Coordinates of C-alpha atoms and ligand atoms in Angstrom, one line a residue:
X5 CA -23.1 -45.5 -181.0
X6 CA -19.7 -44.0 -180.4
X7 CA -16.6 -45.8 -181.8
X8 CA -13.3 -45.7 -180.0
X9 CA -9.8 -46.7 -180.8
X10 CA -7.3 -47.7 -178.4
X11 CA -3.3 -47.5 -179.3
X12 CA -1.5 -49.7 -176.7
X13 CA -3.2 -53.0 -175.5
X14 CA -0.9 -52.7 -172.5
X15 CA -1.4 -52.2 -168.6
X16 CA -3.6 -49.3 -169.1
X17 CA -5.2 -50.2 -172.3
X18 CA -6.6 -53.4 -170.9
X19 CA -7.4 -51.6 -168.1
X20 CA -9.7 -49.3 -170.2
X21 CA -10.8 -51.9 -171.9
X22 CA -12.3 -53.7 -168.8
X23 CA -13.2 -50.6 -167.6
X24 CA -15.7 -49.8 -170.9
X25 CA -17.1 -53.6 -170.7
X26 CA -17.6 -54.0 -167.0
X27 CA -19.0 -50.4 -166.6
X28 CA -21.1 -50.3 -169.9
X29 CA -24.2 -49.6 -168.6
X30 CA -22.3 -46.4 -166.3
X31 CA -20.9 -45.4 -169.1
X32 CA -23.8 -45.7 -171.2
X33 CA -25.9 -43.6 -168.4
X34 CA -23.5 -40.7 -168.2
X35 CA -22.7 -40.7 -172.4
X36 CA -25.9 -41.4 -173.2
X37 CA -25.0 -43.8 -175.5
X38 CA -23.3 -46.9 -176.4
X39 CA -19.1 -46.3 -177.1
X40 CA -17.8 -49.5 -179.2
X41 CA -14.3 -50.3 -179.1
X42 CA -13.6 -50.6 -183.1
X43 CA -10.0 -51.1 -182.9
X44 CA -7.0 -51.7 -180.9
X45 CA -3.8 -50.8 -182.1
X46 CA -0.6 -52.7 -180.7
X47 CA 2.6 -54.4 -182.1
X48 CA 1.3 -57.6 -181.0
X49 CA -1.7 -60.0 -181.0
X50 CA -3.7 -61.4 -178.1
X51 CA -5.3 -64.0 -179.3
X52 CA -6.3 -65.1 -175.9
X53 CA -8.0 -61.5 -175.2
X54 CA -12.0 -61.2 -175.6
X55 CA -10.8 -58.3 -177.8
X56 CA -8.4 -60.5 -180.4
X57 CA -10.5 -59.3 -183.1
X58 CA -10.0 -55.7 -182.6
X59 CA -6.3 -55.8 -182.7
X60 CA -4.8 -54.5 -185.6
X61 CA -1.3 -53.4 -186.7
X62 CA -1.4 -50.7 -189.2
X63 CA -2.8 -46.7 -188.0
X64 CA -3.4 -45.4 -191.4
X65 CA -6.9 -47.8 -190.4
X66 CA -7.8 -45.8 -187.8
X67 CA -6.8 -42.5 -189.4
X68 CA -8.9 -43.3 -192.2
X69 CA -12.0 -44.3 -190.5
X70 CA -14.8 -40.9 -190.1
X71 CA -16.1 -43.7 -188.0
X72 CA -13.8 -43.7 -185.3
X73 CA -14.9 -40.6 -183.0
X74 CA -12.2 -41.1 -180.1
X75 CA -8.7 -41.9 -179.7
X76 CA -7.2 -43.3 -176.7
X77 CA -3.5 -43.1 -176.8
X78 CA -1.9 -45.1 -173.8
X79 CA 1.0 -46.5 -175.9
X80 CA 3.6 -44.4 -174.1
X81 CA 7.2 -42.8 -175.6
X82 CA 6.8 -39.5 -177.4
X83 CA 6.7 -41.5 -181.1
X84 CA 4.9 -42.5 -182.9
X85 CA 2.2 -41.4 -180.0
X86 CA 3.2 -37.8 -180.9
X87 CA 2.1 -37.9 -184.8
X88 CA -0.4 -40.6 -184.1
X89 CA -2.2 -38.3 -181.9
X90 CA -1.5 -35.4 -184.1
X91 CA -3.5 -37.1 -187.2
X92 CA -6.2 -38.4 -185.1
X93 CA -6.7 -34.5 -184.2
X94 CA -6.4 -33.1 -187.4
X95 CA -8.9 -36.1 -188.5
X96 CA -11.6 -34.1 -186.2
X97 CA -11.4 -36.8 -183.3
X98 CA -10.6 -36.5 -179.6
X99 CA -7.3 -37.7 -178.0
X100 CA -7.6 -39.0 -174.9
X101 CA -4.2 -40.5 -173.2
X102 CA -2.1 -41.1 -169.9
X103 CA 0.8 -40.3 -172.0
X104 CA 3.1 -37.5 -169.9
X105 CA 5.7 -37.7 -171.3
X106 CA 4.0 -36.8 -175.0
X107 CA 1.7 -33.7 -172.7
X108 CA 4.7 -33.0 -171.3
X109 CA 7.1 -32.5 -174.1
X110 CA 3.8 -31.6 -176.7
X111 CA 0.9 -30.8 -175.0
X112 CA 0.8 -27.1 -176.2
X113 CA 0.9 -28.3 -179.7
X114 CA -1.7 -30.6 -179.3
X115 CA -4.3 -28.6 -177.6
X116 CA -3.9 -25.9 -180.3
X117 CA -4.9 -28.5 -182.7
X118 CA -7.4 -29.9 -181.2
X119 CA -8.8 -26.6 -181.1
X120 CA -8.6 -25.7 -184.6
X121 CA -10.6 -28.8 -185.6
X122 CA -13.2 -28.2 -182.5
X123 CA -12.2 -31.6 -180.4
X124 CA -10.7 -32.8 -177.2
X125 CA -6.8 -33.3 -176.4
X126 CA -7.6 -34.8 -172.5
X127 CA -4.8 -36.3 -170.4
X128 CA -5.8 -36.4 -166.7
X129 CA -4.4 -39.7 -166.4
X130 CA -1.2 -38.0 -167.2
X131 CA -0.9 -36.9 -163.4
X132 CA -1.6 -38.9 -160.4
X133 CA -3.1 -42.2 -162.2
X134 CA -6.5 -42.4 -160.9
X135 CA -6.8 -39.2 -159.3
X136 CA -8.9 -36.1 -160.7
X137 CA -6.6 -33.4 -160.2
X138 CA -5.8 -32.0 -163.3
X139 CA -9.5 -31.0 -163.8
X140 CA -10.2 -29.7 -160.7
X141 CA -6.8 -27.5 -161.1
X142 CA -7.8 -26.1 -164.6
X143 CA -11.8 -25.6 -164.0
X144 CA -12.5 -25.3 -160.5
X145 CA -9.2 -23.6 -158.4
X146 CA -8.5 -21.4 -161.5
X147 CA -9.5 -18.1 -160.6
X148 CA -7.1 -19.0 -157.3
X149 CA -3.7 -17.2 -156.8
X150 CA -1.7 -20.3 -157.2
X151 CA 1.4 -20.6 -154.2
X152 CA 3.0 -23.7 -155.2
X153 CA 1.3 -27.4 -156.5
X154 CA 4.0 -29.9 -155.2
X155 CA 3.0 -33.5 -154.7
X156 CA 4.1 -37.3 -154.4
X157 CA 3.6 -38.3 -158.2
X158 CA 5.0 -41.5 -159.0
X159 CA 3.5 -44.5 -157.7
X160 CA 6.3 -46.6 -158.2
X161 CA 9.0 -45.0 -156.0
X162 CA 6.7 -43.8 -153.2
X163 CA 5.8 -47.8 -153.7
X164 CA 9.3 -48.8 -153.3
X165 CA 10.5 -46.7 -150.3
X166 CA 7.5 -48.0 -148.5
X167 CA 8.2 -51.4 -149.2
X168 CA 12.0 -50.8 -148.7
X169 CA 11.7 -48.4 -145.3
X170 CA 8.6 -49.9 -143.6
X171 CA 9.2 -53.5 -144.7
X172 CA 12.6 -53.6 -145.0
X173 CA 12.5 -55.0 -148.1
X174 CA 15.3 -54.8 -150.9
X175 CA 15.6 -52.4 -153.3
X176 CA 15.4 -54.8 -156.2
X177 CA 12.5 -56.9 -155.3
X178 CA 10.3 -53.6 -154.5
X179 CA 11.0 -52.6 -157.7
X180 CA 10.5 -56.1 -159.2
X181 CA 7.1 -56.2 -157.4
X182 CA 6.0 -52.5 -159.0
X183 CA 6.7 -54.0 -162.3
X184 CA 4.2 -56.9 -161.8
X185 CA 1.7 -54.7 -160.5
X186 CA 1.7 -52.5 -163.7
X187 CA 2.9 -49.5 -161.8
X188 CA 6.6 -49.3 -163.1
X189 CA 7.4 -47.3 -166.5
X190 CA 8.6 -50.1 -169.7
X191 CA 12.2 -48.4 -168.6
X192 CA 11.9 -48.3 -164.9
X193 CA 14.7 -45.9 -164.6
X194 CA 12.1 -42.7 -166.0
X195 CA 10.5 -43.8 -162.3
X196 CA 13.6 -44.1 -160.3
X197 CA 15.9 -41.4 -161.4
X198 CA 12.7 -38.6 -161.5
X199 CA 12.3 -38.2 -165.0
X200 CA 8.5 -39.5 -164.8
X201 CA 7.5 -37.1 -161.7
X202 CA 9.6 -34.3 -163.8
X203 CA 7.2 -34.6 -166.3
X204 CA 4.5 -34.7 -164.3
X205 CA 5.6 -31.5 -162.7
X206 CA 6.3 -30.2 -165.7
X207 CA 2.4 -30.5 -166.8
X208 CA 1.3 -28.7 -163.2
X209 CA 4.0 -26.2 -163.9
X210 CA 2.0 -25.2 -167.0
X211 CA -1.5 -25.4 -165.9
X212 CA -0.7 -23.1 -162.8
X213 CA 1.6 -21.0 -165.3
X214 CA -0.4 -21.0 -168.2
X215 CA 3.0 -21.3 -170.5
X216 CA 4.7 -24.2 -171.5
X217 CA 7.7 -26.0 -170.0
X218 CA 10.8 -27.7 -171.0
X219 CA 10.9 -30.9 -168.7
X220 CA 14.9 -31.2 -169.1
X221 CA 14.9 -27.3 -167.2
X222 CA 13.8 -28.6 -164.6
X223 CA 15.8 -29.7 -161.5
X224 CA 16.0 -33.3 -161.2
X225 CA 17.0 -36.0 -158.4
X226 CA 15.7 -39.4 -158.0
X227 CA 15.4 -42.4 -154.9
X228 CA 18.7 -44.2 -155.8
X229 CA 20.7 -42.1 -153.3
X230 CA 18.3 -42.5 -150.1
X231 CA 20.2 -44.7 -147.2
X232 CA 18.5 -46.9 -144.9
X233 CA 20.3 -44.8 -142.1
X234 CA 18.7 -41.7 -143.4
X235 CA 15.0 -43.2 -143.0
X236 CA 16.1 -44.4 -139.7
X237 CA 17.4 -40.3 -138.6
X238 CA 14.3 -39.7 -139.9
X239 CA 11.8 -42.0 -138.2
X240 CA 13.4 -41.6 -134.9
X241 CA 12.6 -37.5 -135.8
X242 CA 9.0 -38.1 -136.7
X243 CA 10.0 -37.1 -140.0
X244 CA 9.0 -39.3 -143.7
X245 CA 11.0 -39.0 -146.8
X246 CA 9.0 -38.7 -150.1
X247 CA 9.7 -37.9 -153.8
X248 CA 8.9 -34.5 -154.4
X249 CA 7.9 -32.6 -157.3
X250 CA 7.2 -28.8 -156.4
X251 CA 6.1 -26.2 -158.6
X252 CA 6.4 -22.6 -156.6
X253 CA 5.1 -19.2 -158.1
X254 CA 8.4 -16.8 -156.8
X255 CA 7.9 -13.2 -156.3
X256 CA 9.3 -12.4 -159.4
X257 CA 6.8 -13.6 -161.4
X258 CA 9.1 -17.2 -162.1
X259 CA 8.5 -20.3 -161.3
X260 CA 10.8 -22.9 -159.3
X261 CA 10.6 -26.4 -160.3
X262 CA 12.4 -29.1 -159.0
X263 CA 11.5 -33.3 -158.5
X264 CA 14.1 -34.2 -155.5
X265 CA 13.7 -36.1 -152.4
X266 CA 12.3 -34.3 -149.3
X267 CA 12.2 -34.6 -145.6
X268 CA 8.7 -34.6 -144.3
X269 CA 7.1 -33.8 -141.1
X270 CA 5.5 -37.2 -140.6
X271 CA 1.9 -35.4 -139.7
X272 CA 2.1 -33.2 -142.7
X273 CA -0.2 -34.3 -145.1
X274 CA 1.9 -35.4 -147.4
X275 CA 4.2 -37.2 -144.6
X276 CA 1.5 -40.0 -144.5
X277 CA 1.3 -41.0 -148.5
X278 CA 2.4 -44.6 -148.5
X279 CA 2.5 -47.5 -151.2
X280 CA 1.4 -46.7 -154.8
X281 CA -0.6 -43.9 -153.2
X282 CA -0.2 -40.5 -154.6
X283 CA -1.2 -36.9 -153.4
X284 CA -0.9 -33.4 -155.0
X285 CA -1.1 -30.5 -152.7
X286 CA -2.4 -27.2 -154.0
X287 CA -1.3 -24.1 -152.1
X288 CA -3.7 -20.9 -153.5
X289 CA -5.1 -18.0 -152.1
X290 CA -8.0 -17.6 -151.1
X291 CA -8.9 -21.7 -150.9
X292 CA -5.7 -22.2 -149.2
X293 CA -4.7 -25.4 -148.9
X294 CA -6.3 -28.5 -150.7
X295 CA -5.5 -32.0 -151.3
X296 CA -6.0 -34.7 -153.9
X297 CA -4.9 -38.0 -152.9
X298 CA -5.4 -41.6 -154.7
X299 CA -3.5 -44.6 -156.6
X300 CA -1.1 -42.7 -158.4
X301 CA -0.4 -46.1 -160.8
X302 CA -2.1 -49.6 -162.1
X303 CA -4.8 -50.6 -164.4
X304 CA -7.8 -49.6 -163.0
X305 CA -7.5 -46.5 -161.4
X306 CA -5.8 -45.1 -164.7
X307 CA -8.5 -46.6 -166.9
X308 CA -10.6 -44.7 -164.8
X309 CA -9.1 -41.2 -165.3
X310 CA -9.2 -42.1 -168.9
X311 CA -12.5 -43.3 -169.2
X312 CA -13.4 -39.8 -167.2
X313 CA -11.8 -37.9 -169.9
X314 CA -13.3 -40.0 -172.6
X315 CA -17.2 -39.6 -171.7
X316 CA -16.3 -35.9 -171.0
X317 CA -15.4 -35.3 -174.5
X318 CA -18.8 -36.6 -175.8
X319 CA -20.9 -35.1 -172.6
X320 CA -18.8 -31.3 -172.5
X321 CA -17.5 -31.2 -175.8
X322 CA -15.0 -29.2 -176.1
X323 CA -16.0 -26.2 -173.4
X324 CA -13.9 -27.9 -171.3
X325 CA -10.7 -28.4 -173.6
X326 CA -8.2 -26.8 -171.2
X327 CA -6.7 -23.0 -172.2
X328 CA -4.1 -23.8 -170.7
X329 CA -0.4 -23.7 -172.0
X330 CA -0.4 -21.8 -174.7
X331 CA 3.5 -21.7 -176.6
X332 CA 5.6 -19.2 -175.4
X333 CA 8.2 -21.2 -172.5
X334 CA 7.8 -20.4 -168.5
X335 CA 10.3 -18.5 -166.9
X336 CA 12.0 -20.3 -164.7
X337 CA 13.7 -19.5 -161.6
X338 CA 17.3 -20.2 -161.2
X339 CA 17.7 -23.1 -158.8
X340 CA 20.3 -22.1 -157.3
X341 CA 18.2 -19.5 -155.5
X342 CA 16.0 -21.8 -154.3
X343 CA 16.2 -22.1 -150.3
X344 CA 15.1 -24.4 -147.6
X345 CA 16.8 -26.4 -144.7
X346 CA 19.2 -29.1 -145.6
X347 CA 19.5 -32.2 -144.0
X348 CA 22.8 -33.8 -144.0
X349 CA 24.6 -37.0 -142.8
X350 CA 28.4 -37.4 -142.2
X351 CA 31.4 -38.5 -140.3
X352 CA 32.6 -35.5 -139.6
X353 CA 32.8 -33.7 -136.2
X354 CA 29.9 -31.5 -135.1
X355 CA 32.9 -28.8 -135.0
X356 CA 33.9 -29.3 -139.0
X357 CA 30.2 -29.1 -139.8
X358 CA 29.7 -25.6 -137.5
X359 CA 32.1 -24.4 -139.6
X360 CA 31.6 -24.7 -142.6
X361 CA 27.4 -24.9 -142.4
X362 CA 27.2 -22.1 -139.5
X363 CA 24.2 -23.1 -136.7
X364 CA 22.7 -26.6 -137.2
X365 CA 20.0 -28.6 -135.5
X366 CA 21.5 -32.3 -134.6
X367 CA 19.4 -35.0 -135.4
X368 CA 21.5 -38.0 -134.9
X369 CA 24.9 -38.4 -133.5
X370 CA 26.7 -41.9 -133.4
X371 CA 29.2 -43.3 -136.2
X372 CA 27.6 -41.0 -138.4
X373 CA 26.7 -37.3 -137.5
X374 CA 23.2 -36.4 -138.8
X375 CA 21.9 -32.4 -138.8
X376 CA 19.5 -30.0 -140.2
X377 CA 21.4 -26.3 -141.1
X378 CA 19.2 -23.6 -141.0
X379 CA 17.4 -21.8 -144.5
X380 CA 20.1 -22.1 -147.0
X381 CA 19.7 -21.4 -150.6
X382 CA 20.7 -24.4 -152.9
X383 CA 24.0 -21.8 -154.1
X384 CA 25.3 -21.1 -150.4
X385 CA 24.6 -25.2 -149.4
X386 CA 27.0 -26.1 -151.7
X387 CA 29.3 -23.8 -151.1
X388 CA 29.5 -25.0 -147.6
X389 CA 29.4 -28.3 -148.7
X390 CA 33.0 -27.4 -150.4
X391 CA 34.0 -25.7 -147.2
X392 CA 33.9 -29.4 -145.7
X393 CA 36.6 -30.3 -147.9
X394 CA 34.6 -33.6 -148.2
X395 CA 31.3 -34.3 -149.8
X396 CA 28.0 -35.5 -147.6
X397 CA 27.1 -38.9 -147.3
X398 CA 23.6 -37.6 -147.6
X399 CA 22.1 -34.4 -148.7
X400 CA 18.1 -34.4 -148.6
X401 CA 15.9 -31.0 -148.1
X402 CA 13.7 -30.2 -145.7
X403 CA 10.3 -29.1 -146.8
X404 CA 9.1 -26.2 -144.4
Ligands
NDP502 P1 2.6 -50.8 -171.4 O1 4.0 -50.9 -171.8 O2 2.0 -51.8 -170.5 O3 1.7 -50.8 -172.7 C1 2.0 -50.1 -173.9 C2 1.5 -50.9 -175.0 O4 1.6 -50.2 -176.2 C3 2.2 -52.2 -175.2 O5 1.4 -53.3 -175.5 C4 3.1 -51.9 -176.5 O6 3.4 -53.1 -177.2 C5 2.2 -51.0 -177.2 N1 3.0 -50.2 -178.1 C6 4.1 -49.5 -177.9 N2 4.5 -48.9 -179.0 C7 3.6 -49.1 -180.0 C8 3.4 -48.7 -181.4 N3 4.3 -48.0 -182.0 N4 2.4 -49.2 -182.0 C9 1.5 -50.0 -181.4 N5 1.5 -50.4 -180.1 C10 2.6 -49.9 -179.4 O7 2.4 -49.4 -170.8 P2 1.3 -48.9 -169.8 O8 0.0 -49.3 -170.3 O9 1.8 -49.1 -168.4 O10 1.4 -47.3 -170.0 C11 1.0 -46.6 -171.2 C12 1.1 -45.1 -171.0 O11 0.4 -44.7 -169.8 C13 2.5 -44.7 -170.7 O12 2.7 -43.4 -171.3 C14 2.6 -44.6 -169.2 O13 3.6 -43.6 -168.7 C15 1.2 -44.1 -168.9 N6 0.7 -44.4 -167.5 C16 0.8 -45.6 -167.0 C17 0.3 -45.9 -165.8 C18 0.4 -47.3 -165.2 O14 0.0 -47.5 -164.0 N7 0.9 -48.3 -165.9 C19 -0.4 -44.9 -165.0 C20 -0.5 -43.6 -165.7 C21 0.0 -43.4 -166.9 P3 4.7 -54.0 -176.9 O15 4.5 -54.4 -175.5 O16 4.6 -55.1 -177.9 O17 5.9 -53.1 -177.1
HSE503 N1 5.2 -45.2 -163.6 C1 4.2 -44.3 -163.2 C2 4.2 -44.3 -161.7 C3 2.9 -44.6 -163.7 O1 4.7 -45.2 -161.1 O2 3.7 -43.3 -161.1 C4 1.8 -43.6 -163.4 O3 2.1 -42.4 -164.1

């Protein structure tokens, strides 16, 4: 028998739980043995859970025990889930979590001690909830010549602007609704402003890079500043707009990162990605193009990544612990260089915008004038933007 211990009895730690009770004899199949879940660690007790008499309060427990062969850290914030994890390593057992921001802002560290004591650091949960994309990435597409990864990774926004744009329902009670289902972060704002697709970006960043990167490098935008009227232009130009993360090899050997909202062909494959759905598009030479798609968010389809990563360390051991980013930082490329068409709404006339964006392609003209200017980098955009002499009322890009 193999004895786990899970830290956070939240959404995704009850989902794993359910997951390794309902599916025991799966799981049991594939292992090859039975996996007992010793402990659960959380600030709480659950006296109503089937699992009350798991719960405990104090690590040092689980630190302590030679018993305990797996650690499934799904507590979230980088601490204590940073040292926790650290110990359970250095105590010779595998970490398995859904924890980005800790793979993120650690995961270098933490697969270089996992190494030294021969275990498993897993996260695929980390990136895209339920959908196995991280493995396929650092096993199977790895000898490709990576173009660009770029994806819809955060369940909760693409959740909301469906809800909001399709629906038209309000901002506040799509968000209120994510939060129910599980989907939204304990501070919702890491899903709204970016900062949870940034880190999620930041991890692809490193698998295709094989170096580490600092999430706060990388550019940034959120869904606050979408308009109604700008999903309307859009619609009416067969065009979707999705939260973006995009990791791009340049030329030069960097890489550009950026999380931002983008302008979508609606038939391009990531144009269709609704609700909680998420998809991660990987551009390589020679397989071309390939894409993973699933529920990027919710109980079981992250318990399921988890569980994934958790009968792999005891079926691969640790052939499989990902080489990937080892501790030296990425270069990354200035994002001012970065280039692409620009959409952009205003009440301007078509003449001021001519001027100051040279040729554009009208999209919508009304109260409000809505266009597309031709490939600008993100450097000359704004400089035009200043040219206006007043700012947008919308600025989204335009993926090619
Ligand atoms: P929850 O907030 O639902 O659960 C976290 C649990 O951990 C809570 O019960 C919390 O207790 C407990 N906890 C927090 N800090 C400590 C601590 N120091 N010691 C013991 N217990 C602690 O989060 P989720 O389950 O939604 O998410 C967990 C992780 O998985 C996060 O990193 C998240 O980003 C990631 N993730 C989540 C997905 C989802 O769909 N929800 C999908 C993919 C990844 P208390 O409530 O009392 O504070
Ligand atoms: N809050 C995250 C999301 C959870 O909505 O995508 C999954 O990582």
């Amino acid at each position: 028998m193999k004895h786990i211990a899970i830290l956070g009895f939240g959404v995704v730690g009850q989902g794993v739980a359910a997951l390794l009770t309902n599916n025991k004899e799966e799981v049991k199949r594939l292992v090859g043995d039975e996996l007992n879940i010793k402990y659960i660690l959380d600030l709480r007790d659950f006296p109503d859970s089937p699992f009350a008499d798991r719960v405990i309060h104090d690590f040092g427990i689980i630190k302590d025990d030679a018993d305990v062969d797996a650690v499934i850290e799904v507590m979230g914030g980088s601490h204590p889930a940073f040292e926790f994890s650290m110990d359970a390593l250095k105590g010779g057992k595998h970490v398995i979590t859904s924890n980005k921001q800790v793979v993120a802002e650690f995961g270098a560290e933490m697969i270089a001690e996992a190494k030294k004591h021969g275990v498993c650091y897993h996260f695929e949960a980390s990136v895209g909830g339920g959908i196995p994309v991280l493995m396929p990435i650092i096993e199977i597409l790895r000898h490709n010549k990576v173009r660009e990864v770029r994806g819809i990774l955060n369940g909760t926004t693409n959740y909301i602007l469906t809800k909001m744009f399709t629906f038209g329902d309000s901002f506040e009670a799509s968000l209120k609704d994510a939060q129910e289902k599980g989907y939204a972060e304990r501070n919702p704002d890491a899903d709204i402003l970016g900062i949870d697709a940034c880190r999620k970006i930041a991890i692809l960043g490193a698998l295709i890079s094989g170096a580490s990167i600092n999430p706060d490098l990388i550019h940034t935008e959120g869904i606050t500043e979408i308009r109604a009227q700008d999903v309307a232009v859009a619609n009416k130009n067969a065009c979707a707009i999705k939260l973006l993360g995009r990791a791009i090899a340049c030329e030069d050997g960097k890489l550009s990162l950026m999380v931002a909202p983008f302008l979508i062909d609606a038939d391009a494959p990531l144009g269709g990605v609704n609700g909680v759905y998420n998809a991660v598009e990987v551009l390589a030479d020679p397989v071309d193009n390939v894409m993973f798609y699933g529920r990027g968010a919710g109980a079981g389809p992250t318990a399921s990544a988890v569980v994934g990563d958790l009968c792999r360390c005891f079926t691969e051991g640790t052939h499989t612990a990902p080489v990937i980013f080892e501790k030296q930082s990425e270069r990354l490329a200035d994002f001012s260089a970065f280039a692409c068409r620009h959409y952009g709404a205003t009440d301007l006339s078509l003449s001021e915008v001519k001027a100051a964006f040279g040729e554009v392609t009208v999209l919508c003209e009304g109260k409000e004038l809505a266009f597309l200017t031709e490939v600008m980098t993100e450097k000359a955009f704004a400089e035009a933007e200043a040219k206006l002499g007043k700012k947008l009322l919308s600025h989204i890009r335009k993926l090619a």
